[in-house]
Structures are given as structure tokens and as C-alpha cells.
mmCIF file of C-alpha atoms (C1' of nucleotides) in Angstrom:
data_model
loop_
_atom_site.group_PDB
_atom_site.id
_atom_site.type_symbol
_atom_site.label_atom_id
_atom_site.label_comp_id
_atom_site.label_asym_id
_atom_site.label_seq_id
_atom_site.Cartn_x
_atom_site.Cartn_y
_atom_site.Cartn_z
ATOM 1 C CA MET A 1 135.728 58.420 139.859
ATOM 2 C CA PRO A 2 134.034 61.843 140.211
ATOM 3 C CA MET A 3 135.661 65.046 139.169
ATOM 4 C CA PRO A 4 138.169 66.205 141.775
ATOM 5 C CA ARG A 5 136.964 69.019 143.968
ATOM 6 C CA TRP A 6 140.012 71.201 143.372
ATOM 7 C CA ALA A 7 139.123 71.397 139.702
ATOM 8 C CA ILE A 8 136.666 74.202 140.464
ATOM 9 C CA LEU A 9 139.372 76.298 142.139
ATOM 10 C CA PRO A 10 140.615 77.987 138.946
ATOM 11 C CA ALA A 11 137.108 79.266 138.274
ATOM 12 C CA MET A 12 136.808 80.506 141.825
ATOM 13 C CA GLY A 13 140.219 82.144 141.617
ATOM 14 C CA ARG A 14 139.222 83.921 138.453
ATOM 15 C CA THR A 15 136.063 85.172 140.102
ATOM 16 C CA ILE A 16 138.034 86.341 143.112
ATOM 17 C CA LEU A 17 140.431 88.194 140.861
ATOM 18 C CA ILE A 18 137.509 89.852 139.116
ATOM 19 C CA TYR A 19 136.109 90.850 142.462
ATOM 20 C CA ALA A 20 139.468 92.232 143.624
ATOM 21 C CA ALA A 21 139.752 94.273 140.462
ATOM 22 C CA ALA A 22 136.240 95.610 140.989
ATOM 23 C CA LEU A 23 137.076 96.523 144.564
ATOM 24 C CA ALA A 24 140.232 98.339 143.528
ATOM 25 C CA ALA A 25 138.302 100.136 140.809
ATOM 26 C CA THR A 26 135.707 101.199 143.352
ATOM 27 C CA VAL A 27 138.385 102.541 145.680
ATOM 28 C CA LEU A 28 139.991 104.453 142.850
ATOM 29 C CA LEU A 29 136.596 105.721 141.814
ATOM 30 C CA LEU A 30 135.983 107.016 145.297
ATOM 31 C CA GLU A 31 139.383 108.643 145.323
ATOM 32 C CA TRP A 32 138.672 110.174 141.979
ATOM 33 C CA LEU A 33 135.422 111.564 143.260
ATOM 34 C CA GLN A 34 137.311 113.190 146.087
ATOM 35 C CA TYR A 35 135.423 111.238 148.638
ATOM 36 C CA ARG A 36 136.862 113.429 151.371
ATOM 37 C CA PHE A 37 134.484 116.076 150.127
ATOM 38 C CA TRP A 38 131.601 113.676 150.451
ATOM 39 C CA ALA A 39 132.830 112.635 153.842
ATOM 40 C CA ARG A 40 132.661 116.233 154.983
ATOM 41 C CA GLU A 41 129.309 116.783 153.321
ATOM 42 C CA LEU A 42 127.549 113.621 154.419
ATOM 43 C CA GLY A 43 129.478 112.689 157.506
ATOM 44 C CA ILE A 44 131.674 109.712 158.037
ATOM 45 C CA GLU A 45 128.779 107.556 159.153
ATOM 46 C CA MET A 46 126.916 108.059 155.926
ATOM 47 C CA LEU A 47 130.041 107.476 153.877
ATOM 48 C CA VAL A 48 130.822 104.253 155.691
ATOM 49 C CA GLY A 49 127.223 103.187 155.319
ATOM 50 C CA LEU A 50 127.219 103.816 151.591
ATOM 51 C CA VAL A 51 130.516 102.025 151.111
ATOM 52 C CA GLY A 52 129.302 99.148 153.234
ATOM 53 C CA LEU A 53 126.067 98.923 151.251
ATOM 54 C CA GLY A 54 127.930 98.860 147.971
ATOM 55 C CA CYS A 55 130.407 96.309 149.207
ATOM 56 C CA VAL A 56 127.584 94.133 150.540
ATOM 57 C CA CYS A 57 125.919 94.158 147.130
ATOM 58 C CA LEU A 58 129.247 93.320 145.561
ATOM 59 C CA GLY A 59 129.765 90.508 148.067
ATOM 60 C CA ILE A 60 126.304 89.089 147.432
ATOM 61 C CA TRP A 61 127.009 89.074 143.721
ATOM 62 C CA VAL A 62 130.347 87.359 144.300
ATOM 63 C CA GLY A 63 128.779 84.837 146.653
ATOM 64 C CA MET A 64 126.111 83.967 144.129
ATOM 65 C CA ARG A 65 128.784 83.562 141.493
ATOM 66 C CA LEU A 66 130.810 81.313 143.773
ATOM 67 C CA THR A 67 127.968 78.949 144.577
ATOM 68 C CA ARG A 68 126.439 78.856 141.131
ATOM 69 C CA ARG A 69 126.270 75.346 139.794
ATOM 70 C CA SER A 70 128.518 74.761 136.799
ATOM 71 C CA ASP A 71 125.129 74.210 135.287
ATOM 72 C CA PRO A 72 124.921 72.114 132.160
ATOM 73 C CA ALA A 73 127.155 69.234 133.369
ATOM 74 C CA PRO A 74 128.455 68.793 129.841
ATOM 75 C CA PHE A 75 129.539 65.171 130.455
ATOM 76 C CA THR A 76 133.185 64.819 129.618
ATOM 77 C CA ARG A 77 133.971 61.239 128.725
ATOM 78 C CA ASN A 78 136.480 59.692 131.080
ATOM 79 C CA GLU A 79 139.316 59.045 128.659
ATOM 80 C CA ALA A 80 141.658 58.097 131.484
ATOM 81 C CA ALA A 81 139.366 55.268 132.549
ATOM 82 C CA ILE A 82 139.005 54.137 128.942
ATOM 83 C CA ARG A 83 142.760 53.945 128.596
ATOM 84 C CA SER A 84 143.341 52.254 131.929
ATOM 85 C CA LEU A 85 140.700 49.652 131.095
ATOM 86 C CA GLY A 86 142.127 49.164 127.621
ATOM 87 C CA LEU A 87 138.799 49.706 125.899
ATOM 88 C CA THR A 88 139.050 49.837 122.134
ATOM 89 C CA PRO A 89 137.000 52.251 120.003
ATOM 90 C CA ARG A 90 134.882 49.433 118.641
ATOM 91 C CA GLU A 91 134.104 48.196 122.113
ATOM 92 C CA LEU A 92 132.963 51.690 122.994
ATOM 93 C CA ASP A 93 130.678 51.655 119.968
ATOM 94 C CA VAL A 94 129.106 48.462 121.207
ATOM 95 C CA LEU A 95 128.841 49.934 124.690
ATOM 96 C CA GLU A 96 126.976 52.956 123.389
ATOM 97 C CA ALA A 97 124.698 50.773 121.343
ATOM 98 C CA LEU A 98 124.083 48.679 124.430
ATOM 99 C CA VAL A 99 122.261 51.427 126.312
ATOM 100 C CA GLY A 100 119.435 51.283 123.795
ATOM 101 C CA GLY A 101 118.384 47.933 125.189
ATOM 102 C CA GLU A 102 118.382 46.304 121.783
ATOM 103 C CA SER A 103 119.345 42.720 121.053
ATOM 104 C CA ASN A 104 122.729 41.691 119.745
ATOM 105 C CA LYS A 105 121.185 41.144 116.352
ATOM 106 C CA THR A 106 119.802 44.674 116.178
ATOM 107 C CA MET A 107 123.027 46.201 117.433
ATOM 108 C CA ALA A 108 124.906 44.232 114.806
ATOM 109 C CA ARG A 109 122.671 45.618 112.102
ATOM 110 C CA ASP A 110 123.118 49.159 113.426
ATOM 111 C CA LEU A 111 126.888 48.760 113.567
ATOM 112 C CA GLY A 112 127.047 47.018 110.224
ATOM 113 C CA VAL A 113 128.742 43.876 111.514
ATOM 114 C CA SER A 114 127.831 40.310 112.295
ATOM 115 C CA PRO A 115 126.038 39.373 115.525
ATOM 116 C CA ASN A 116 129.015 37.180 116.314
ATOM 117 C CA THR A 117 131.264 40.238 116.222
ATOM 118 C CA VAL A 118 128.961 42.059 118.586
ATOM 119 C CA LYS A 119 129.076 39.058 120.866
ATOM 120 C CA THR A 120 132.877 39.080 120.819
ATOM 121 C CA HIS A 121 133.081 42.788 121.606
ATOM 122 C CA LEU A 122 130.520 42.377 124.360
ATOM 123 C CA ALA A 123 132.386 39.474 125.901
ATOM 124 C CA ARG A 124 135.625 41.459 126.010
ATOM 125 C CA LEU A 125 133.706 44.465 127.328
ATOM 126 C CA PHE A 126 132.220 42.398 130.131
ATOM 127 C CA GLY A 127 135.649 41.106 131.018
ATOM 128 C CA LYS A 128 137.233 44.545 131.101
ATOM 129 C CA LEU A 129 134.386 46.060 133.082
ATOM 130 C CA ASP A 130 134.308 43.003 135.344
ATOM 131 C CA VAL A 131 130.579 42.428 134.941
ATOM 132 C CA THR A 132 128.426 39.516 133.860
ATOM 133 C CA SER A 133 125.325 41.101 132.381
ATOM 134 C CA ARG A 134 124.315 43.871 130.018
ATOM 135 C CA VAL A 135 122.613 45.877 132.741
ATOM 136 C CA GLN A 136 125.653 45.722 135.000
ATOM 137 C CA ALA A 137 127.845 46.800 132.101
ATOM 138 C CA ILE A 138 125.692 49.880 131.550
ATOM 139 C CA GLU A 139 125.615 50.749 135.241
ATOM 140 C CA THR A 140 129.383 50.341 135.590
ATOM 141 C CA ALA A 141 130.052 52.311 132.425
ATOM 142 C CA ARG A 142 127.861 55.116 133.709
ATOM 143 C CA SER A 143 129.578 55.192 137.086
ATOM 144 C CA LEU A 144 132.931 55.371 135.320
ATOM 145 C CA ARG A 145 131.540 58.119 133.083
ATOM 146 C CA LEU A 146 132.270 56.171 129.957
ATOM 147 C CA ILE A 147 128.781 56.926 128.691
ATOM 148 C CA PRO A 148 126.415 59.737 129.667
ATOM 149 C CA ALA A 149 123.923 59.091 132.401
ATOM 150 C CA PRO A 150 120.254 60.066 132.039
ATOM 151 C CA GLY A 151 119.946 63.775 132.764
ATOM 152 C CA ASP A 152 123.595 64.361 132.002
ATOM 153 C CA SER A 153 123.345 65.544 128.431
ATOM 154 C CA ASP A 154 119.711 65.606 127.405
ATOM 155 C CA ARG A 155 117.614 67.345 130.004
ATOM 156 C CA THR A 156 114.324 65.589 129.297
ATOM 157 C CA ILE A 157 112.440 66.085 132.505
ATOM 158 C CA ALA A 158 109.242 64.135 132.950
ATOM 159 C CA ARG A 159 107.681 65.874 135.892
ATOM 160 C CA PRO A 160 105.918 63.627 138.384
ATOM 161 C CA ASP A 161 102.158 63.834 138.628
ATOM 162 C CA GLY A 162 101.950 65.320 135.207
ATOM 163 C CA MET C 1 109.619 64.330 155.914
ATOM 164 C CA PRO C 2 107.946 66.272 153.082
ATOM 165 C CA MET C 3 109.540 69.648 152.463
ATOM 166 C CA PRO C 4 107.265 71.828 150.289
ATOM 167 C CA ARG C 5 108.980 74.254 147.987
ATOM 168 C CA TRP C 6 107.527 77.351 149.624
ATOM 169 C CA ALA C 7 109.079 76.234 152.894
ATOM 170 C CA ILE C 8 112.424 77.636 151.817
ATOM 171 C CA LEU C 9 111.012 81.170 151.661
ATOM 172 C CA PRO C 10 110.846 81.604 155.435
ATOM 173 C CA ALA C 11 114.393 80.295 155.569
ATOM 174 C CA MET C 12 115.490 82.975 153.122
ATOM 175 C CA GLY C 13 113.615 85.619 155.077
ATOM 176 C CA ARG C 14 115.243 84.418 158.230
ATOM 177 C CA THR C 15 118.638 84.608 156.572
ATOM 178 C CA ILE C 16 117.953 88.158 155.454
ATOM 179 C CA LEU C 17 116.863 89.096 158.949
ATOM 180 C CA ILE C 18 120.022 87.561 160.357
ATOM 181 C CA TYR C 19 122.066 89.523 157.871
ATOM 182 C CA ALA C 20 120.279 92.762 158.750
ATOM 183 C CA ALA C 21 120.825 92.102 162.432
ATOM 184 C CA ALA C 22 124.501 91.407 161.805
ATOM 185 C CA LEU C 23 124.834 94.615 159.836
ATOM 186 C CA ALA C 24 123.155 96.634 162.571
ATOM 187 C CA ALA C 25 125.333 94.946 165.147
ATOM 188 C CA THR C 26 128.417 95.825 163.142
ATOM 189 C CA VAL C 27 127.368 99.444 162.911
ATOM 190 C CA LEU C 28 126.695 99.559 166.609
ATOM 191 C CA LEU C 29 130.012 97.861 167.247
ATOM 192 C CA LEU C 30 131.797 100.474 165.210
ATOM 193 C CA GLU C 31 129.963 103.195 167.079
ATOM 194 C CA TRP C 32 130.819 101.530 170.316
ATOM 195 C CA LEU C 33 134.460 101.464 169.354
ATOM 196 C CA GLN C 34 134.349 105.171 168.651
ATOM 197 C CA TYR C 35 135.260 104.690 165.094
ATOM 198 C CA ARG C 36 135.867 108.386 164.758
ATOM 199 C CA PHE C 37 138.990 107.758 166.744
ATOM 200 C CA TRP C 38 140.019 104.982 164.380
ATOM 201 C CA ALA C 39 139.208 107.182 161.474
ATOM 202 C CA ARG C 40 141.632 109.775 162.751
ATOM 203 C CA GLU C 41 144.232 107.159 163.631
ATOM 204 C CA LEU C 42 144.092 105.076 160.477
ATOM 205 C CA GLY C 43 142.763 107.553 158.012
ATOM 206 C CA ILE C 44 139.437 107.484 156.309
ATOM 207 C CA GLU C 45 140.762 105.377 153.468
ATOM 208 C CA MET C 46 141.775 102.577 155.813
ATOM 209 C CA LEU C 47 138.494 102.790 157.690
ATOM 210 C CA VAL C 48 136.488 102.610 154.504
ATOM 211 C CA GLY C 49 138.641 99.747 153.310
ATOM 212 C CA LEU C 50 138.117 97.781 156.497
ATOM 213 C CA VAL C 51 134.390 98.388 156.490
ATOM 214 C CA GLY C 52 134.217 97.457 152.818
ATOM 215 C CA LEU C 53 136.192 94.283 153.441
ATOM 216 C CA GLY C 54 133.936 93.273 156.293
ATOM 217 C CA CYS C 55 130.791 94.058 154.372
ATOM 218 C CA VAL C 56 132.068 92.149 151.359
ATOM 219 C CA CYS C 57 132.678 89.079 153.497
ATOM 220 C CA LEU C 58 129.212 89.489 154.944
ATOM 221 C CA GLY C 59 127.762 89.859 151.445
ATOM 222 C CA ILE C 60 129.565 86.764 150.190
ATOM 223 C CA TRP C 61 128.187 84.784 153.088
ATOM 224 C CA VAL C 62 124.679 86.083 152.400
ATOM 225 C CA GLY C 63 125.028 85.393 148.695
ATOM 226 C CA MET C 64 126.087 81.832 149.341
ATOM 227 C CA ARG C 65 123.157 81.378 151.692
ATOM 228 C CA LEU C 66 120.721 82.798 149.167
ATOM 229 C CA THR C 67 121.818 80.611 146.285
ATOM 230 C CA ARG C 68 122.270 77.402 148.223
ATOM 231 C CA ARG C 69 120.265 74.701 146.552
ATOM 232 C CA SER C 70 117.721 73.069 148.805
ATOM 233 C CA ASP C 71 118.484 69.400 148.174
ATOM 234 C CA PRO C 72 118.585 69.288 144.386
ATOM 235 C CA ALA C 73 116.232 66.791 142.788
ATOM 236 C CA PRO C 74 114.993 64.732 145.722
ATOM 237 C CA PHE C 75 113.389 62.257 143.272
ATOM 238 C CA THR C 76 109.679 62.060 143.781
ATOM 239 C CA ARG C 77 108.321 58.756 142.565
ATOM 240 C CA ASN C 78 105.726 59.227 139.867
ATOM 241 C CA GLU C 79 102.735 57.697 141.598
ATOM 242 C CA ALA C 80 100.399 58.948 138.877
ATOM 243 C CA ALA C 81 102.295 56.983 136.240
ATOM 244 C CA ILE C 82 102.309 53.915 138.465
ATOM 245 C CA ARG C 83 98.554 54.141 138.816
ATOM 246 C CA SER C 84 97.891 54.818 135.167
ATOM 247 C CA LEU C 85 100.068 51.879 134.167
ATOM 248 C CA GLY C 86 98.457 49.638 136.751
ATOM 249 C CA LEU C 87 101.743 48.583 138.291
ATOM 250 C CA THR C 88 101.335 46.473 141.405
ATOM 251 C CA PRO C 89 103.628 46.822 144.446
ATOM 252 C CA ARG C 90 105.261 43.479 143.759
ATOM 253 C CA GLU C 91 105.985 44.457 140.183
ATOM 254 C CA LEU C 92 107.667 47.577 141.500
ATOM 255 C CA ASP C 93 109.788 45.428 143.790
ATOM 256 C CA VAL C 94 110.910 43.393 140.811
ATOM 257 C CA LEU C 95 111.556 46.596 138.880
ATOM 258 C CA GLU C 96 113.769 47.959 141.623
ATOM 259 C CA ALA C 97 115.604 44.669 141.857
ATOM 260 C CA LEU C 98 116.042 44.756 138.103
ATOM 261 C CA VAL C 99 118.328 47.800 138.145
ATOM 262 C CA GLY C 100 120.977 45.774 139.940
ATOM 263 C CA GLY C 101 121.579 43.808 136.780
ATOM 264 C CA GLU C 102 121.179 40.469 138.548
ATOM 265 C CA SER C 103 119.665 37.357 137.022
ATOM 266 C CA ASN C 104 116.110 36.251 137.640
ATOM 267 C CA LYS C 105 117.402 33.559 139.956
ATOM 268 C CA THR C 106 119.280 36.054 142.130
ATOM 269 C CA MET C 107 116.378 38.484 142.190
ATOM 270 C CA ALA C 108 114.100 35.623 143.208
ATOM 271 C CA ARG C 109 116.415 34.792 146.102
ATOM 272 C CA ASP C 110 116.555 38.435 147.171
ATOM 273 C CA LEU C 111 112.775 38.769 147.021
ATOM 274 C CA GLY C 112 112.207 35.420 148.681
ATOM 275 C CA VAL C 113 110.139 33.944 145.853
ATOM 276 C CA SER C 114 110.530 31.466 143.041
ATOM 277 C CA PRO C 115 112.324 32.377 139.813
ATOM 278 C CA ASN C 116 109.088 31.555 138.026
ATOM 279 C CA THR C 117 107.329 34.231 140.036
ATOM 280 C CA VAL C 118 109.966 36.759 139.098
ATOM 281 C CA LYS C 119 109.514 35.752 135.492
ATOM 282 C CA THR C 120 105.779 36.294 135.748
ATOM 283 C CA HIS C 121 106.154 39.723 137.326
ATOM 284 C CA LEU C 122 108.750 40.673 134.748
ATOM 285 C CA ALA C 123 106.544 39.554 131.878
ATOM 286 C CA ARG C 124 103.652 41.665 133.132
ATOM 287 C CA LEU C 125 106.047 44.557 133.774
ATOM 288 C CA PHE C 126 107.352 44.370 130.214
ATOM 289 C CA GLY C 127 103.826 44.355 128.911
ATOM 290 C CA LYS C 128 102.759 47.369 130.969
ATOM 291 C CA LEU C 129 105.893 49.341 130.127
ATOM 292 C CA ASP C 130 105.626 48.247 126.492
ATOM 293 C CA VAL C 131 109.202 47.017 126.276
ATOM 294 C CA THR C 132 110.844 43.759 125.302
ATOM 295 C CA SER C 133 114.081 43.689 127.289
ATOM 296 C CA ARG C 134 115.386 44.323 130.776
ATOM 297 C CA VAL C 135 117.468 47.290 129.711
ATOM 298 C CA GLN C 136 114.557 48.942 127.944
ATOM 299 C CA ALA C 137 112.416 48.380 131.027
ATOM 300 C CA ILE C 138 114.961 50.186 133.200
ATOM 301 C CA GLU C 139 115.332 53.048 130.744
ATOM 302 C CA THR C 140 111.580 53.485 130.419
ATOM 303 C CA ALA C 141 111.061 53.257 134.161
ATOM 304 C CA ARG C 142 113.690 55.925 134.689
ATOM 305 C CA SER C 143 112.189 58.239 132.099
ATOM 306 C CA LEU C 144 108.805 57.822 133.776
ATOM 307 C CA ARG C 145 110.452 58.453 137.155
ATOM 308 C CA LEU C 146 109.280 55.155 138.543
ATOM 309 C CA ILE C 147 112.779 54.510 139.858
ATOM 310 C CA PRO C 148 115.572 56.975 140.641
ATOM 311 C CA ALA C 149 118.062 57.724 137.920
ATOM 312 C CA PRO C 150 121.794 57.945 138.629
ATOM 313 C CA GLY C 151 122.452 61.394 140.050
ATOM 314 C CA ASP C 152 119.072 61.653 141.719
ATOM 315 C CA SER C 153 118.976 61.750 145.447
ATOM 316 C CA ASP C 154 118.166 58.333 146.841
ATOM 317 C CA ARG C 155 115.788 59.756 149.425
ATOM 318 C CA THR C 156 112.182 59.127 148.459
ATOM 319 C CA ILE C 157 109.659 61.749 149.295
ATOM 320 C CA ALA C 158 106.276 60.708 150.589
ATOM 321 C CA ARG C 159 103.588 62.491 148.660
ATOM 322 C CA PRO C 160 100.281 63.424 150.295
ATOM 323 C CA ASP C 161 98.154 62.313 147.340
ATOM 324 C CA GLY C 162 98.072 58.563 146.940
ATOM 325 C "C1'" DC V 1 160.441 40.325 109.060
ATOM 326 C "C1'" DC V 2 158.145 39.476 113.201
ATOM 327 C "C1'" DT V 3 155.120 40.579 116.964
ATOM 328 C "C1'" DG V 4 151.250 42.524 119.093
ATOM 329 C "C1'" DT V 5 146.872 44.672 118.784
ATOM 330 C "C1'" DC V 6 142.591 45.271 116.691
ATOM 331 C "C1'" DG V 7 138.584 44.021 114.183
ATOM 332 C "C1'" DT V 8 136.040 40.623 112.156
ATOM 333 C "C1'" DC V 9 133.568 36.155 111.962
ATOM 334 C "C1'" DA V 10 132.484 31.330 113.023
ATOM 335 C "C1'" DC V 11 131.162 27.430 115.945
ATOM 336 C "C1'" DC V 12 129.715 25.068 120.135
ATOM 337 C "C1'" DC V 13 127.184 24.743 124.418
ATOM 338 C "C1'" DG V 14 124.945 25.641 128.646
ATOM 339 C "C1'" DA V 15 122.376 29.134 130.972
ATOM 340 C "C1'" DT V 16 119.173 32.543 130.851
ATOM 341 C "C1'" DC V 17 115.586 35.152 129.000
ATOM 342 C "C1'" DG V 18 111.046 36.314 126.908
ATOM 343 C "C1'" DG V 19 106.466 34.713 125.896
ATOM 344 C "C1'" DG V 20 102.554 32.060 126.759
ATOM 345 C "C1'" DT V 21 99.164 29.173 129.344
ATOM 346 C "C1'" DG V 22 97.296 27.401 133.382
ATOM 347 C "C1'" DA V 23 96.586 26.806 138.218
ATOM 348 C "C1'" DT V 24 96.383 27.819 143.248
ATOM 349 C "C1'" DT V 25 96.400 30.667 147.227
ATOM 350 C "C1'" DT V 26 96.040 35.008 149.468
ATOM 351 C "C1'" DT V 27 94.045 39.409 150.158
ATOM 352 C "C1'" DG V 28 90.724 42.994 150.323
ATOM 353 C "C1'" DC V 29 86.158 44.563 149.519
ATOM 354 C "C1'" DC V 30 81.112 44.549 148.930
ATOM 355 C "C1'" DG P 1 79.851 34.162 151.228
ATOM 356 C "C1'" DG P 2 81.157 35.882 146.658
ATOM 357 C "C1'" DC P 3 84.096 38.463 143.784
ATOM 358 C "C1'" DA P 4 88.193 40.623 141.847
ATOM 359 C "C1'" DA P 5 92.762 41.674 142.130
ATOM 360 C "C1'" DA P 6 97.088 40.295 143.411
ATOM 361 C "C1'" DA P 7 100.635 37.054 144.284
ATOM 362 C "C1'" DT P 8 102.500 32.767 143.809
ATOM 363 C "C1'" DC P 9 104.282 28.724 141.228
ATOM 364 C "C1'" DA P 10 104.611 25.396 137.444
ATOM 365 C "C1'" DC P 11 105.420 23.921 132.735
ATOM 366 C "C1'" DC P 12 106.692 24.412 127.855
ATOM 367 C "C1'" DC P 13 109.365 26.348 124.065
ATOM 368 C "C1'" DG P 14 111.976 29.218 121.067
ATOM 369 C "C1'" DA P 15 115.153 32.992 121.161
ATOM 370 C "C1'" DT P 16 118.803 35.126 123.113
ATOM 371 C "C1'" DC P 17 122.632 35.581 125.986
ATOM 372 C "C1'" DG P 18 127.198 34.590 128.142
ATOM 373 C "C1'" DG P 19 131.427 32.013 127.835
ATOM 374 C "C1'" DG P 20 134.918 29.830 125.448
ATOM 375 C "C1'" DT P 21 137.868 28.626 121.523
ATOM 376 C "C1'" DG P 22 139.728 29.256 117.115
ATOM 377 C "C1'" DA P 23 140.757 31.638 112.979
ATOM 378 C "C1'" DC P 24 141.878 35.294 109.439
ATOM 379 C "C1'" DG P 25 143.214 39.882 107.614
ATOM 380 C "C1'" DA P 26 144.870 44.646 108.510
ATOM 381 C "C1'" DC P 27 148.056 47.526 110.477
ATOM 382 C "C1'" DA P 28 151.564 49.721 113.382
ATOM 383 C "C1'" DG P 29 156.153 49.383 115.509
ATOM 384 C "C1'" DG P 30 160.486 47.453 116.734
#
DNA sequence: CCTGTCGTCACCCGATCGGGTGATTTTGCC
DNA sequence: GGCAAAATCACCCGATCGGGTGACGACAGG
């Protein structure tokens, strides 16, 4: 399941608080500068225009902050899904080794166990993920965010028509 | 429909024009409302505050418009890589069917051919991609942007150059 | 102590895969 | 028509995979 939408609200709330503080500071700054003097000197229209201009810049900055992508997508492993599926640490090791596309024999050598053990872990993994093939296991694991998807952690971009 | 990158610039310019028009309209509206009266009634502080609030909202809206991503990563298929590898259309069909994690028999049924044909296409595909397993073929194809990776938009963009 | 879970390994067996060779038909192009 | 590429299908064969069962030791928890 994807990250709930409301999870970004704290960040937005913090930004809004920062903005509110900046606004209050601006108002106090104007008061401190005895803006009434400036109002008499420049005229109310000019004062309102200047304030509006400043507030527009502030709003643009806030708007950009609000819509900025939480950029790196740091890939947080879905521990809840792991627990609900009952995946053991060793099964996760096999799952991570699975994405390399190697054979059971090679994975066994990498993990330092027997190919039969890898087969056992894989069989249980397939059962828990409710899949029947290695490729489906990888796809399902990625959709459940058990393992990082391509472009999630390492940003290796091969540009088309290179 | 192809959407060149520079095409978003007019959209931004349009947005800026809309913002400028809205600002002018607001100023005129204030003038029309004889804001001097409101300034005397509410006090300059309140007037400035209201104008600032309105302009901040306007600025936030503009900021959000300016930083809105234009369809992030529409996934352009790497036709150059396809050509350089010598991949035939049918081999690409098999490659796309491969990501589903189905067996050769199922892919053959989906493609309307014999399992032996799928095996032949797969063998040539493995040779051209220089891999030895289905999973490696998918990983390599994704890294070469022959097929969309999870997280990429599923809409394929037609490129002018064949 | 007993039970449950986990990790490890073994064996069997059928299905599938990967690799190779060969053949035929279709398609597009000169 | 001739040619080349592509697509199709068949067969063989060894390797691997997927599924199932059984077993053993370690280890935590009641």
C-alpha cells in the first residue's frame, strides 16, 4: 500500500507555521519602522502595493515549498507488511538476492547456505507472497515496498536516445 | 500526443499573465471600493493585513502553478537501444509479456503462438540482451528503458525519429 | 520441560526453463 | 523473381525450478 496522503500534512503544517511567523515578523517590522510615516510619505496606494508585492513574493515562496516533491524518495521498507506476511529475516535475504536474477545455486553461494535451503526459503516466500514464479515474487515484493524499486534508491538514469 | 519540454514555457508565461491580470484587477477592485474609506474605517493596519493576506493567497497559488511538475517521467521508450540491439517487434512483445512473470505457456497463449515460438524469441532476446535468465532480462530491459519501470508513467510517448 | 518458530539440509518428482539445431512460411524490398 | 529478415514451429537435452515431505538443531517463552 502507498504512503498515506495525510503523512505529508505535518510538513505542510510546519511550513505554514514558518510562513505565519514570517508574516507576523513582517507586520512587526512595519510597525517598528513606523509605517504610518511611510504611508504619509508615499501614500496609501504605494504602501499597499509594496506590502502586496512583498506578500506575493512570500506566497510564491511558500507555494513552491508546499508543492516541492519530497525529493529523494528514500524508500522506507514496509515493516508492517513484513510482519503481517510473517516474513522471516532469512526469507528477506533470499528475496533481496532474488532481484539479481541469479540461480538458486549462485544465491546459495552468496548466502553461504545450501541450494536446498534457498529452495526452502523461496518456497515459503512464494507461499506467503501468493505467487508462483520468481518474477512475480519480485513484482509483488516491489509493490508491497519490501524491496526497493528501480529508481527508488539509486538514481541511475539511462537517458533515451543517448 | 507528444508534448515537447519547451511547450510548458508558454503555459508558465500564461500563468504569469493571469496572475498579473488578477493583481491589476484586485487593485482596481480596491480602488473601486474606495479603499480609502475602508482604510479610515478599519485602520491602515487592518487594510494592509487584508491586502497582505489576499496577496499571499495569490502568491501561494502562483507558486504552486509554477512548480507543478508537467507529468513526471512519461517514459520514452529507448528506440535507439532497440535499434542498436536489433530487437524485433515480436521480441519486444515477448519482453513485455515477460514482466508479468507468467510461464512460457501462458505467454504463448496470450500472444497467440506456440510455446516453442515464445522459447525461440526468448532465446534470441537473452542473447541480444546478454543475459541468462528471465529476471536479468527484465532488469536489463528496464535499465535500458526498453520497458517501463515501476513508478514510470504507463503512457508511451511517440517519438518523431524512428 | 514442552511447544512453537526459525534456520538448515536432504530427497523425490514433475514441470519448466535455457540452449541448440533445423525447418517452413510470411513479409518486405530490390 | 530473388533475397534477406522476420516469424513461426518442431525436436532434443541437460539444467533449473517449483512443490511437497521429512528431518534435525537452536532458541525463546510459557
